Coordinates of C-alpha atoms in Angstrom, one line a residue:
X84 CA -14.6 34.7 -1.2
X85 CA -10.9 34.0 -1.5
X86 CA -9.0 35.2 -4.7
X87 CA -8.2 32.0 -6.9
X88 CA -4.2 31.8 -7.2
X89 CA -2.5 31.6 -10.6
X90 CA -2.7 28.3 -12.6
X91 CA 0.6 26.6 -12.8
X92 CA 0.4 24.0 -15.2
X93 CA 2.2 20.3 -14.6
X94 CA 4.6 20.9 -17.3
X95 CA 6.0 23.7 -15.4
X96 CA 7.9 20.8 -13.3
X97 CA 9.9 20.0 -16.7
X98 CA 11.8 23.1 -15.7
X99 CA 13.5 21.5 -12.5
X100 CA 13.8 18.1 -14.6
X101 CA 15.8 19.8 -17.3
X102 CA 18.3 21.5 -14.7
X103 CA 18.7 17.9 -13.0
X104 CA 19.5 16.6 -16.6
X105 CA 22.3 19.6 -17.1
X106 CA 23.5 19.0 -13.8
X107 CA 23.7 15.3 -14.7
X108 CA 26.1 16.3 -17.6
X109 CA 28.2 18.0 -15.6
X110 CA 28.3 15.5 -12.6
X111 CA 29.1 12.7 -14.9
X112 CA 32.2 15.0 -16.6
X113 CA 33.6 15.7 -13.0
X114 CA 33.4 11.9 -12.0
X115 CA 35.4 11.2 -15.1
X116 CA 38.1 13.9 -13.9
X117 CA 37.8 16.6 -16.5
X118 CA 35.5 19.1 -14.7
X119 CA 35.3 20.5 -11.1
X120 CA 32.3 18.8 -8.9
X121 CA 31.1 22.7 -8.1
X122 CA 29.4 23.2 -11.4
X123 CA 27.5 20.2 -11.0
X124 CA 26.6 21.0 -7.3
X125 CA 25.7 24.5 -8.2
X126 CA 23.3 23.4 -10.8
X127 CA 21.8 20.9 -8.4
X128 CA 21.2 23.6 -6.2
X129 CA 19.4 25.5 -8.6
X130 CA 17.3 22.6 -9.7
X131 CA 16.3 22.4 -6.1
X132 CA 15.4 26.0 -5.6
X133 CA 13.3 25.8 -8.9
X134 CA 11.6 22.5 -8.1
X135 CA 10.7 23.9 -4.3
X136 CA 9.4 27.2 -6.0
X137 CA 7.4 25.4 -8.6
X138 CA 5.7 23.1 -5.7
X139 CA 4.9 25.9 -3.7
X140 CA 3.3 27.7 -6.4
X141 CA 1.4 24.6 -7.9
X142 CA 0.1 23.9 -4.1
X143 CA -0.8 27.2 -3.5
X144 CA -2.9 27.0 -6.9
X145 CA -4.6 23.6 -6.1
X146 CA -5.2 24.7 -2.7
X147 CA -7.4 27.8 -3.9
X148 CA -9.4 25.8 -6.3
X149 CA -11.4 23.1 -5.2
X150 CA -10.8 20.0 -7.4
X151 CA -7.8 21.6 -9.4
X152 CA -5.4 18.7 -8.3
X153 CA -8.1 15.9 -9.2
X154 CA -8.6 17.5 -12.5
X155 CA -5.0 17.8 -13.2
X156 CA -4.5 14.0 -12.4
X157 CA -7.4 13.2 -14.9
X158 CA -6.1 15.4 -17.8
X159 CA -5.5 13.0 -20.6
X160 CA -2.6 15.4 -22.0
X161 CA -1.2 17.0 -19.0
X162 CA -1.3 14.4 -16.4
X163 CA 1.9 12.5 -17.0
X164 CA 4.0 15.6 -16.1
X165 CA 2.8 15.4 -12.4
X166 CA 5.4 12.5 -12.5
X167 CA 8.1 14.9 -12.7
X168 CA 7.4 16.7 -9.3
X169 CA 8.2 13.5 -7.6
X170 CA 11.0 11.8 -10.2
X171 CA 13.2 15.1 -10.0
X172 CA 14.0 14.9 -6.4
X173 CA 15.3 11.5 -6.6
X174 CA 18.0 13.0 -9.1
X175 CA 18.7 15.6 -6.2
X176 CA 19.2 13.0 -3.7
X177 CA 21.4 10.6 -5.6
X178 CA 23.7 13.0 -7.5
X179 CA 23.6 16.1 -4.9
X180 CA 22.7 14.8 -1.6
X181 CA 24.0 10.9 -1.2
X182 CA 27.8 12.1 -2.3
X183 CA 27.9 14.4 1.1
X184 CA 25.2 12.4 3.2
X185 CA 24.8 8.7 1.9
X186 CA 22.4 7.8 4.4
X187 CA 20.0 10.9 4.0
X188 CA 20.5 10.7 0.5
X189 CA 19.4 6.9 0.3
X190 CA 16.3 7.6 2.3
X191 CA 15.1 10.5 0.1
X192 CA 15.9 8.2 -2.9
X193 CA 13.7 5.4 -1.5
X194 CA 10.8 7.8 -0.4
X195 CA 10.7 9.4 -3.9
X196 CA 11.0 6.1 -5.5
X197 CA 8.1 4.7 -3.9
X198 CA 6.1 7.6 -4.7
X199 CA 7.5 7.4 -8.3
X200 CA 6.1 4.1 -8.4
X201 CA 2.7 4.5 -7.0
X202 CA 2.2 7.7 -9.0
X203 CA 2.9 5.4 -12.1
X204 CA 0.9 2.6 -11.1
X205 CA -2.2 4.9 -10.5
X206 CA -1.7 6.7 -13.8
X207 CA -1.3 3.4 -15.7
X208 CA -4.6 2.1 -13.9
X209 CA -6.4 5.6 -14.8
X210 CA -5.1 5.0 -18.4
X211 CA -6.8 1.5 -19.0
X212 CA -9.8 2.6 -16.7
X213 CA -10.7 5.9 -17.8
X214 CA -11.3 6.6 -21.6
X215 CA -8.7 7.7 -23.5
X216 CA -8.6 8.9 -27.2
X217 CA -5.3 7.9 -29.2
X218 CA -5.0 11.3 -30.6
X219 CA -4.2 12.8 -27.2
X220 CA -1.2 10.2 -26.6
X221 CA 2.0 11.9 -26.9
X222 CA 5.5 11.2 -25.9
X223 CA 5.0 12.8 -22.4
X224 CA 3.2 9.5 -21.7
X225 CA 7.1 7.9 -21.1
X226 CA 7.4 10.0 -18.1
X227 CA 5.5 8.6 -15.4
X228 CA 6.8 4.7 -15.8
X229 CA 9.7 5.1 -18.3
X230 CA 11.5 7.9 -17.1
X231 CA 10.4 7.4 -13.7
X232 CA 11.5 3.6 -13.5
X233 CA 14.9 4.3 -15.5
X234 CA 15.9 7.2 -13.2
X235 CA 15.0 5.3 -10.6
X236 CA 17.3 2.5 -11.5
X237 CA 20.3 5.0 -11.7
X238 CA 19.5 6.7 -8.4
X239 CA 19.1 3.5 -6.8
X240 CA 22.3 2.1 -8.0
X241 CA 24.3 5.4 -6.9
X242 CA 23.1 4.9 -3.4
X243 CA 24.2 1.4 -3.3
X244 CA 20.8 -0.5 -3.9
X245 CA 21.6 -3.0 -6.7
X246 CA 18.7 -5.1 -6.8
X247 CA 16.5 -2.7 -6.4
X248 CA 18.0 -1.0 -9.3
X249 CA 17.5 -3.9 -11.3
X250 CA 14.0 -4.2 -10.5
X251 CA 13.4 -0.4 -11.9
X252 CA 15.5 -0.9 -14.6
X253 CA 13.0 -3.8 -15.8
X254 CA 10.4 -1.6 -15.0
X255 CA 11.4 1.5 -17.3
X256 CA 12.6 -0.8 -20.0
X257 CA 9.1 -3.1 -20.0
X258 CA 7.1 0.1 -20.0
X259 CA 9.1 1.8 -22.8
X260 CA 8.5 -1.2 -25.2
X261 CA 4.9 -1.3 -25.0
X262 CA 4.1 2.6 -24.6
X263 CA 6.7 3.1 -27.2
X264 CA 4.8 1.0 -29.7
X265 CA 1.6 2.9 -29.1
X266 CA 3.1 6.3 -29.1
X267 CA 4.9 5.5 -32.4
X268 CA 1.8 4.1 -33.9
X269 CA -0.3 7.7 -33.0
X270 CA 2.6 9.4 -34.6
X271 CA 2.8 7.5 -37.5
X272 CA -0.6 7.2 -38.4
X273 CA -2.7 10.0 -36.9
X274 CA -2.5 13.7 -37.4
X275 CA 0.4 15.8 -36.3
X276 CA 0.5 16.7 -32.9
X277 CA -0.7 20.3 -31.8
X278 CA 1.8 23.1 -31.9
X279 CA 1.8 23.4 -28.0
X280 CA 2.6 19.3 -27.9
X281 CA 5.3 19.3 -30.7
X282 CA 8.2 19.7 -28.0
X283 CA 7.2 16.5 -26.6
X284 CA 8.6 15.0 -29.7
X285 CA 12.0 15.6 -28.3
X286 CA 11.1 13.0 -25.6
X287 CA 11.6 10.2 -28.1
X288 CA 15.1 10.6 -27.6
X289 CA 14.9 10.0 -23.8
X290 CA 13.9 6.3 -23.1
X291 CA 17.4 4.9 -25.2
X292 CA 19.5 7.6 -23.6
X293 CA 17.9 7.7 -20.1
X294 CA 18.2 3.6 -20.2
X295 CA 21.9 3.9 -21.2
X296 CA 22.7 6.1 -18.2
X297 CA 20.5 3.9 -16.1
X298 CA 22.3 0.7 -17.5
X299 CA 25.9 2.3 -16.9
X300 CA 24.8 3.0 -13.2
X301 CA 24.0 -0.5 -12.8
X302 CA 26.7 -2.4 -14.6
X303 CA 29.4 -0.2 -13.4
X304 CA 30.0 1.9 -16.7
X305 CA 30.9 -1.2 -19.0
X306 CA 30.2 -1.3 -22.5
X307 CA 28.9 -4.8 -23.5
X308 CA 25.9 -6.1 -26.2
X309 CA 22.9 -4.6 -24.3
X310 CA 24.7 -1.0 -24.0
X311 CA 25.6 -1.0 -27.9
X312 CA 22.0 -2.1 -28.4
X313 CA 20.6 0.8 -26.4
X314 CA 23.0 2.8 -28.4
X315 CA 22.1 1.9 -31.6
X316 CA 18.4 2.8 -30.8
X317 CA 19.4 6.0 -29.4
X318 CA 21.2 6.8 -32.4
X319 CA 18.2 6.5 -34.7
X320 CA 15.9 8.5 -32.6
X321 CA 18.7 11.3 -32.6
X322 CA 18.7 11.1 -36.2
X323 CA 15.1 11.3 -36.8
X324 CA 15.0 14.6 -34.9
X325 CA 16.7 16.2 -37.9
X326 CA 13.6 15.9 -39.9
X327 CA 11.5 17.4 -37.1
X328 CA 13.7 20.6 -37.2
X329 CA 11.7 22.5 -39.5
X330 CA 8.6 22.0 -37.4
X331 CA 10.5 23.0 -34.1
X332 CA 11.9 25.7 -35.8
X333 CA 8.7 27.5 -36.7
X334 CA 7.5 27.2 -32.7
X335 CA 7.5 30.1 -30.7
X336 CA 8.7 30.1 -27.0
X337 CA 6.5 28.7 -24.6
X338 CA 7.4 26.7 -21.0
X339 CA 6.7 23.4 -23.2
X340 CA 10.3 24.0 -24.8
X341 CA 11.6 22.5 -21.4
X342 CA 10.9 19.0 -22.9
X343 CA 13.9 19.4 -25.1
X344 CA 16.2 19.7 -22.2
X345 CA 16.4 16.5 -20.3
X346 CA 15.9 14.3 -23.2
X347 CA 19.2 16.2 -25.1
X348 CA 20.9 16.3 -21.6
X349 CA 20.5 12.4 -21.2
X350 CA 22.1 11.9 -24.6
X351 CA 24.9 13.8 -23.5
X352 CA 25.1 12.3 -20.5
X353 CA 25.1 8.4 -22.1
X354 CA 27.3 9.7 -25.0
X355 CA 29.9 11.2 -22.1
X356 CA 29.9 7.8 -20.6
X357 CA 30.9 6.1 -24.0
X358 CA 33.5 8.5 -24.2
X359 CA 35.1 8.1 -21.1
X360 CA 34.9 4.2 -21.4
X361 CA 36.2 4.3 -24.9
X362 CA 38.6 7.1 -24.4
X363 CA 39.0 7.6 -28.3
X364 CA 42.0 10.0 -29.3
X365 CA 40.8 13.6 -28.1
X366 CA 38.2 12.3 -26.0
X367 CA 38.8 15.1 -23.1
X368 CA 37.9 17.9 -26.3
X369 CA 35.1 16.0 -26.9
X370 CA 34.0 16.2 -23.4
X371 CA 34.4 19.9 -23.2
X372 CA 32.8 20.4 -26.7
X373 CA 29.7 18.4 -25.2
X374 CA 29.3 20.1 -22.1
X375 CA 29.4 23.6 -24.0
X376 CA 26.9 22.2 -26.3
X377 CA 24.4 21.2 -23.9
X378 CA 24.9 24.2 -21.3
X379 CA 24.3 26.8 -24.0
X380 CA 21.3 25.1 -25.2
X381 CA 19.5 24.6 -21.8
X382 CA 20.9 28.0 -20.6
X383 CA 19.4 29.8 -23.4
X384 CA 16.0 28.2 -22.7
X385 CA 16.3 29.0 -19.2
X386 CA 17.2 32.8 -20.1
X387 CA 14.3 32.9 -22.2
X388 CA 12.1 31.6 -19.4
X389 CA 13.8 34.2 -17.4
X390 CA 12.7 37.0 -19.4
X391 CA 9.2 35.7 -20.1
X392 CA 9.0 35.7 -16.3
X393 CA 10.1 39.4 -15.8
X394 CA 7.6 40.3 -18.7
X395 CA 4.8 38.5 -16.8
X396 CA 4.0 36.4 -20.0
X397 CA 5.4 32.8 -18.8
X398 CA 2.2 32.0 -17.0
X399 CA -1.0 31.0 -19.1
X400 CA -3.5 33.9 -18.6
X401 CA -6.4 33.4 -15.7
X402 CA -9.5 32.3 -16.6

Protein backbone atom coordinates (compact mmCIF):
# COMPACT_ATOMS: atom_id res chain seq x y z
CA UNK A 1 0.00 0.00 0.00
CA UNK A 2 1.33 3.46 -0.93
CA UNK A 3 2.55 5.61 1.94
CA UNK A 4 0.40 8.65 2.67
CA UNK A 5 2.28 11.91 2.09
CA UNK A 6 2.66 14.53 4.80
CA UNK A 7 -0.43 16.70 5.20
CA UNK A 8 -0.07 20.25 3.83
CA UNK A 9 -2.67 22.61 5.37
CA UNK A 10 -4.31 25.06 3.00
CA UNK A 11 -3.11 28.03 5.04
CA UNK A 12 0.44 27.25 3.85
CA UNK A 13 -0.53 29.15 0.69
CA UNK A 14 -0.43 32.27 2.90
CA UNK A 15 3.38 32.15 2.68
CA UNK A 16 3.55 32.90 -1.04
CA UNK A 17 0.68 35.38 -0.67
CA UNK A 18 2.57 37.29 2.02
CA UNK A 19 5.74 37.38 -0.07
CA UNK A 20 3.72 38.70 -3.00
CA UNK A 21 2.41 41.44 -0.73
CA UNK A 22 5.95 42.39 0.28
CA UNK A 23 7.00 42.42 -3.37
CA UNK A 24 4.07 44.73 -4.07
CA UNK A 25 5.43 47.24 -1.54
CA UNK A 26 8.81 47.31 -3.30
CA UNK A 27 7.22 47.46 -6.77
CA UNK A 28 5.11 50.44 -5.68
CA UNK A 29 8.16 52.24 -4.31
CA UNK A 30 10.10 51.41 -7.48
CA UNK A 31 7.32 52.80 -9.67
CA UNK A 32 7.67 56.04 -7.71
CA UNK A 33 11.38 56.13 -8.54
CA UNK A 34 12.58 55.60 -4.96
CA UNK A 35 14.19 52.16 -5.27
CA UNK A 36 15.34 49.79 -7.97
CA UNK A 37 12.90 47.31 -9.53
CA UNK A 38 15.41 44.51 -8.89
CA UNK A 39 14.32 43.96 -5.27
CA UNK A 40 10.66 43.61 -6.25
CA UNK A 41 11.56 41.23 -9.07
CA UNK A 42 13.68 39.08 -6.75
CA UNK A 43 10.87 38.92 -4.19
CA UNK A 44 8.37 37.98 -6.91
CA UNK A 45 10.72 35.22 -8.09
CA UNK A 46 11.03 33.95 -4.52
CA UNK A 47 7.24 34.08 -4.19
CA UNK A 48 6.90 32.02 -7.38
CA UNK A 49 9.29 29.38 -6.02
CA UNK A 50 7.40 29.17 -2.70
CA UNK A 51 4.04 29.00 -4.50
CA UNK A 52 5.22 26.24 -6.84
CA UNK A 53 6.71 24.25 -3.95
CA UNK A 54 3.48 24.58 -1.94
CA UNK A 55 1.38 23.49 -4.93
CA UNK A 56 3.67 20.52 -5.56
CA UNK A 57 3.63 19.30 -1.96
CA UNK A 58 -0.09 19.90 -1.62
CA UNK A 59 -0.83 17.91 -4.79
CA UNK A 60 1.42 15.13 -3.52
CA UNK A 61 -0.61 15.05 -0.31
CA UNK A 62 -4.09 15.07 -1.85
CA UNK A 63 -3.13 12.48 -4.47
CA UNK A 64 -1.87 10.14 -1.75
CA UNK A 65 -5.03 10.29 0.33
CA UNK A 66 -8.41 9.60 -1.17
CA UNK A 67 -10.96 12.32 -0.45
CA UNK A 68 -8.40 14.76 0.99
CA UNK A 69 -9.06 17.50 -1.55
CA UNK A 70 -12.82 17.28 -1.15
CA UNK A 71 -12.47 17.32 2.63
CA UNK A 72 -10.32 20.46 2.45
CA UNK A 73 -12.83 22.28 0.25
CA UNK A 74 -15.66 21.35 2.63
CA UNK A 75 -13.74 22.24 5.79
CA UNK A 76 -15.59 25.23 7.31
CA UNK A 77 -12.40 26.56 8.90
CA UNK A 78 -9.68 25.88 6.34
CA UNK A 79 -11.48 26.04 2.98
CA UNK A 80 -11.25 29.85 2.50
CA UNK A 81 -7.44 29.58 2.34
CA UNK A 82 -7.70 27.42 -0.79
CA UNK A 83 -8.37 30.59 -2.77
CA UNK A 84 -4.80 31.79 -2.17
CA UNK A 85 -3.56 29.07 -4.51
CA UNK A 86 -5.19 30.91 -7.45
CA UNK A 87 -5.07 34.51 -6.17
CA UNK A 88 -1.29 34.65 -5.71
CA UNK A 89 -0.47 33.80 -9.36
CA UNK A 90 -2.52 36.83 -10.46
CA UNK A 91 -0.12 39.06 -8.54
CA UNK A 92 2.86 37.21 -9.99
CA UNK A 93 1.50 37.62 -13.51
CA UNK A 94 0.50 41.29 -13.24
CA UNK A 95 3.52 42.56 -11.30
CA UNK A 96 6.26 40.13 -12.29
CA UNK A 97 5.50 38.90 -15.81
CA UNK A 98 3.37 41.60 -17.49
CA UNK A 99 6.05 44.35 -17.32
CA UNK A 100 8.43 42.09 -19.27
CA UNK A 101 5.99 40.07 -21.40
CA UNK A 102 2.66 41.94 -21.59
CA UNK A 103 0.73 39.39 -23.65
CA UNK A 104 1.77 36.42 -21.51
CA UNK A 105 1.09 38.38 -18.34
CA UNK A 106 -2.39 39.34 -19.54
CA UNK A 107 -3.24 35.75 -20.45
CA UNK A 108 -2.13 34.40 -17.06
CA UNK A 109 -3.99 37.17 -15.22
CA UNK A 110 -7.17 36.23 -17.10
CA UNK A 111 -6.73 32.51 -16.45
CA UNK A 112 -6.24 32.88 -12.72
CA UNK A 113 -8.90 35.60 -12.49
CA UNK A 114 -11.45 33.16 -13.94
CA UNK A 115 -10.28 30.43 -11.55
CA UNK A 116 -10.54 32.87 -8.62
CA UNK A 117 -14.09 33.85 -9.51
CA UNK A 118 -15.13 30.22 -10.08
CA UNK A 119 -13.67 29.08 -6.77
CA UNK A 120 -15.14 32.08 -4.94
CA UNK A 121 -18.54 31.30 -6.42
CA UNK A 122 -18.30 27.62 -5.47
CA UNK A 123 -17.27 28.41 -1.90
CA UNK A 124 -20.05 30.99 -1.56
CA UNK A 125 -22.53 28.41 -2.77
CA UNK A 126 -21.13 25.88 -0.33
CA UNK A 127 -21.51 28.31 2.59
CA UNK A 128 -25.12 28.91 1.54
CA UNK A 129 -25.90 25.25 0.96
CA UNK A 130 -23.98 23.51 3.70
CA UNK A 131 -24.50 23.82 7.45
CA UNK A 132 -22.22 26.60 8.72
CA UNK A 133 -21.91 27.46 12.40
CA UNK A 134 -21.41 31.13 13.26
CA UNK A 135 -18.58 30.32 15.68
CA UNK A 136 -16.53 28.82 12.84
CA UNK A 137 -16.66 32.07 10.90
CA UNK A 138 -13.36 33.98 10.92
CA UNK A 139 -11.74 36.83 8.93
CA UNK A 140 -10.18 34.29 6.56
CA UNK A 141 -13.61 34.18 4.91
CA UNK A 142 -12.67 37.47 3.27
CA UNK A 143 -10.08 35.71 1.12
CA UNK A 144 -12.01 33.95 -1.69
CA UNK A 145 -14.26 36.80 -2.84
CA UNK A 146 -13.09 40.01 -1.12
CA UNK A 147 -9.34 39.55 -1.52
CA UNK A 148 -9.95 37.59 -4.71
CA UNK A 149 -12.11 40.29 -6.27
CA UNK A 150 -9.91 43.19 -5.19
CA UNK A 151 -6.63 41.56 -6.25
CA UNK A 152 -8.30 40.65 -9.54
CA UNK A 153 -9.32 44.30 -9.99
CA UNK A 154 -5.78 45.55 -9.42
CA UNK A 155 -4.30 42.84 -11.64
CA UNK A 156 -6.74 43.47 -14.48
CA UNK A 157 -6.06 47.20 -14.33
CA UNK A 158 -2.30 46.56 -14.42
CA UNK A 159 -2.65 44.67 -17.72
CA UNK A 160 -4.96 47.26 -19.28
CA UNK A 161 -8.36 45.63 -18.83
CA UNK A 162 -10.17 48.60 -17.33
CA UNK A 163 -13.79 47.44 -17.54
CA UNK A 164 -12.95 44.01 -16.18
CA UNK A 165 -11.07 45.70 -13.33
CA UNK A 166 -14.18 47.75 -12.50
CA UNK A 167 -16.34 44.61 -12.46
CA UNK A 168 -13.91 42.86 -10.12
CA UNK A 169 -13.70 45.94 -7.88
CA UNK A 170 -17.48 45.83 -7.49
CA UNK A 171 -17.40 42.11 -6.73
CA UNK A 172 -14.78 42.57 -4.03
CA UNK A 173 -16.34 45.60 -2.36
CA UNK A 174 -19.90 44.25 -2.24
CA UNK A 175 -18.65 40.93 -0.81
CA UNK A 176 -16.63 42.91 1.75
CA UNK A 177 -19.73 44.75 2.94
CA UNK A 178 -21.79 41.55 3.21
CA UNK A 179 -19.17 39.28 4.77
CA UNK A 180 -17.73 42.06 6.89
CA UNK A 181 -20.99 42.59 8.75
CA UNK A 182 -21.30 38.87 9.51
CA UNK A 183 -17.68 38.44 10.56
CA UNK A 184 -17.74 41.50 12.78
CA UNK A 185 -20.96 40.30 14.43
CA UNK A 186 -19.31 36.96 15.16
CA UNK A 187 -16.23 38.68 16.62
CA UNK A 188 -18.30 41.11 18.70
CA UNK A 189 -20.88 38.78 20.18
CA UNK A 190 -19.48 35.24 20.17
CA UNK A 191 -16.55 33.66 22.04
CA UNK A 192 -13.00 34.64 21.15
CA UNK A 193 -11.41 32.82 18.24
CA UNK A 194 -9.25 29.83 19.22
CA UNK A 195 -5.51 30.56 19.40
CA UNK A 196 -4.64 29.01 15.98
CA UNK A 197 -7.10 31.40 14.33
CA UNK A 198 -6.22 34.56 16.28
CA UNK A 199 -3.71 35.69 13.61
CA UNK A 200 -6.61 35.89 11.14
CA UNK A 201 -7.79 38.97 13.05
CA UNK A 202 -5.04 40.83 11.18
CA UNK A 203 -7.00 40.14 7.99
CA UNK A 204 -9.52 42.76 9.18
CA UNK A 205 -6.93 45.32 8.00
CA UNK A 206 -6.92 43.87 4.49
CA UNK A 207 -10.31 44.76 2.93
CA UNK A 208 -9.98 48.57 3.08
CA UNK A 209 -6.26 48.57 2.30
CA UNK A 210 -6.46 46.09 -0.59
CA UNK A 211 -9.53 47.98 -1.84
CA UNK A 212 -7.46 51.17 -1.72
CA UNK A 213 -4.66 49.59 -3.76
CA UNK A 214 -7.18 48.21 -6.26
CA UNK A 215 -8.98 51.54 -6.54
CA UNK A 216 -5.71 53.39 -7.14
CA UNK A 217 -4.92 50.89 -9.90
CA UNK A 218 -8.33 51.46 -11.48
CA UNK A 219 -8.44 55.27 -11.22
CA UNK A 220 -4.82 55.99 -12.07
CA UNK A 221 -3.60 56.75 -8.55
CA UNK A 222 -5.82 59.78 -7.91
CA UNK A 223 -6.99 60.68 -4.41
CA UNK A 224 -10.68 61.48 -4.40
CA UNK A 225 -13.69 61.08 -2.12
CA UNK A 226 -13.85 57.29 -2.38
CA UNK A 227 -10.11 56.86 -1.84
CA UNK A 228 -10.37 59.05 1.26
CA UNK A 229 -13.38 57.06 2.54
CA UNK A 230 -11.49 53.81 2.18
CA UNK A 231 -8.53 55.33 4.02
CA UNK A 232 -10.80 56.34 6.90
CA UNK A 233 -11.99 52.80 7.52
CA UNK A 234 -8.47 51.45 7.01
CA UNK A 235 -7.25 53.80 9.75
CA UNK A 236 -9.92 52.48 12.13
CA UNK A 237 -8.94 48.87 11.49
CA UNK A 238 -5.24 49.62 11.95
CA UNK A 239 -5.93 51.33 15.28
CA UNK A 240 -8.13 48.41 16.39
CA UNK A 241 -5.13 46.11 15.99
CA UNK A 242 -3.38 47.97 18.83
CA UNK A 243 -5.96 46.65 21.29
CA UNK A 244 -5.31 43.14 19.98
CA UNK A 245 -1.55 43.30 20.60
CA UNK A 246 -1.68 41.59 24.04
CA UNK A 247 -3.41 38.58 22.46
CA UNK A 248 -1.00 38.53 19.52
CA UNK A 249 2.08 38.73 21.74
CA UNK A 250 0.98 35.65 23.71
CA UNK A 251 0.89 33.48 20.59
CA UNK A 252 3.59 30.93 19.89
CA UNK A 253 4.88 30.73 16.35
CA UNK A 254 2.90 28.67 13.84
CA UNK A 255 2.50 28.95 10.06
CA UNK A 256 -0.78 30.79 10.73
CA UNK A 257 1.40 33.82 11.58
CA UNK A 258 1.58 34.40 7.83
CA UNK A 259 -1.96 35.80 8.12
CA UNK A 260 -0.30 39.00 9.36
CA UNK A 261 1.88 39.45 6.30
CA UNK A 262 -0.28 40.33 3.31
CA UNK A 263 -2.64 42.45 5.40
CA UNK A 264 0.15 44.68 6.67
CA UNK A 265 1.91 44.68 3.30
CA UNK A 266 -1.32 45.98 1.75
CA UNK A 267 -1.52 48.66 4.43
CA UNK A 268 2.03 49.75 3.61
CA UNK A 269 1.35 49.68 -0.15
CA UNK A 270 -1.76 51.84 0.27
CA UNK A 271 0.21 54.25 2.46
CA UNK A 272 2.96 54.43 -0.17
CA UNK A 273 0.34 55.41 -2.76
CA UNK A 274 -0.92 58.19 -0.50
CA UNK A 275 2.62 59.28 0.27
CA UNK A 276 3.49 59.47 -3.42
CA UNK A 277 0.28 61.25 -4.40
CA UNK A 278 0.50 63.84 -1.62
CA UNK A 279 4.31 64.15 -1.52
CA UNK A 280 4.49 65.68 1.97
CA UNK A 281 7.78 67.08 3.23
CA UNK A 282 10.11 64.14 3.83
CA UNK A 283 8.02 61.75 1.75
CA UNK A 284 11.12 59.94 0.50
CA UNK A 285 12.21 59.25 4.08
CA UNK A 286 8.73 57.96 4.87
CA UNK A 287 8.99 55.59 1.90
CA UNK A 288 12.26 54.11 3.14
CA UNK A 289 10.98 53.79 6.72
CA UNK A 290 7.84 51.97 5.55
CA UNK A 291 9.84 49.62 3.34
CA UNK A 292 12.30 48.89 6.13
CA UNK A 293 9.53 48.17 8.65
CA UNK A 294 7.47 45.84 6.45
CA UNK A 295 10.56 44.04 5.12
CA UNK A 296 11.88 43.44 8.64
CA UNK A 297 8.46 42.26 9.83
CA UNK A 298 7.80 39.80 7.01
CA UNK A 299 11.47 38.83 6.89
CA UNK A 300 11.36 37.86 10.58
CA UNK A 301 8.34 35.61 9.95
CA UNK A 302 10.10 34.07 6.94
CA UNK A 303 13.25 33.38 8.96
CA UNK A 304 11.22 31.84 11.77
CA UNK A 305 9.44 29.67 9.18
CA UNK A 306 12.76 28.52 7.70
CA UNK A 307 14.02 27.60 11.18
CA UNK A 308 10.87 25.60 11.90
CA UNK A 309 11.27 23.81 8.57
CA UNK A 310 14.90 23.00 9.35
CA UNK A 311 13.89 21.65 12.77
CA UNK A 312 11.04 19.61 11.22
CA UNK A 313 8.44 21.42 13.33
CA UNK A 314 6.72 23.37 10.57
CA UNK A 315 4.38 20.69 9.28
CA UNK A 316 1.57 19.31 11.43
CA UNK A 317 2.22 15.84 12.89
CA UNK A 318 1.17 12.93 10.76
CA UNK A 319 -2.02 11.20 11.90
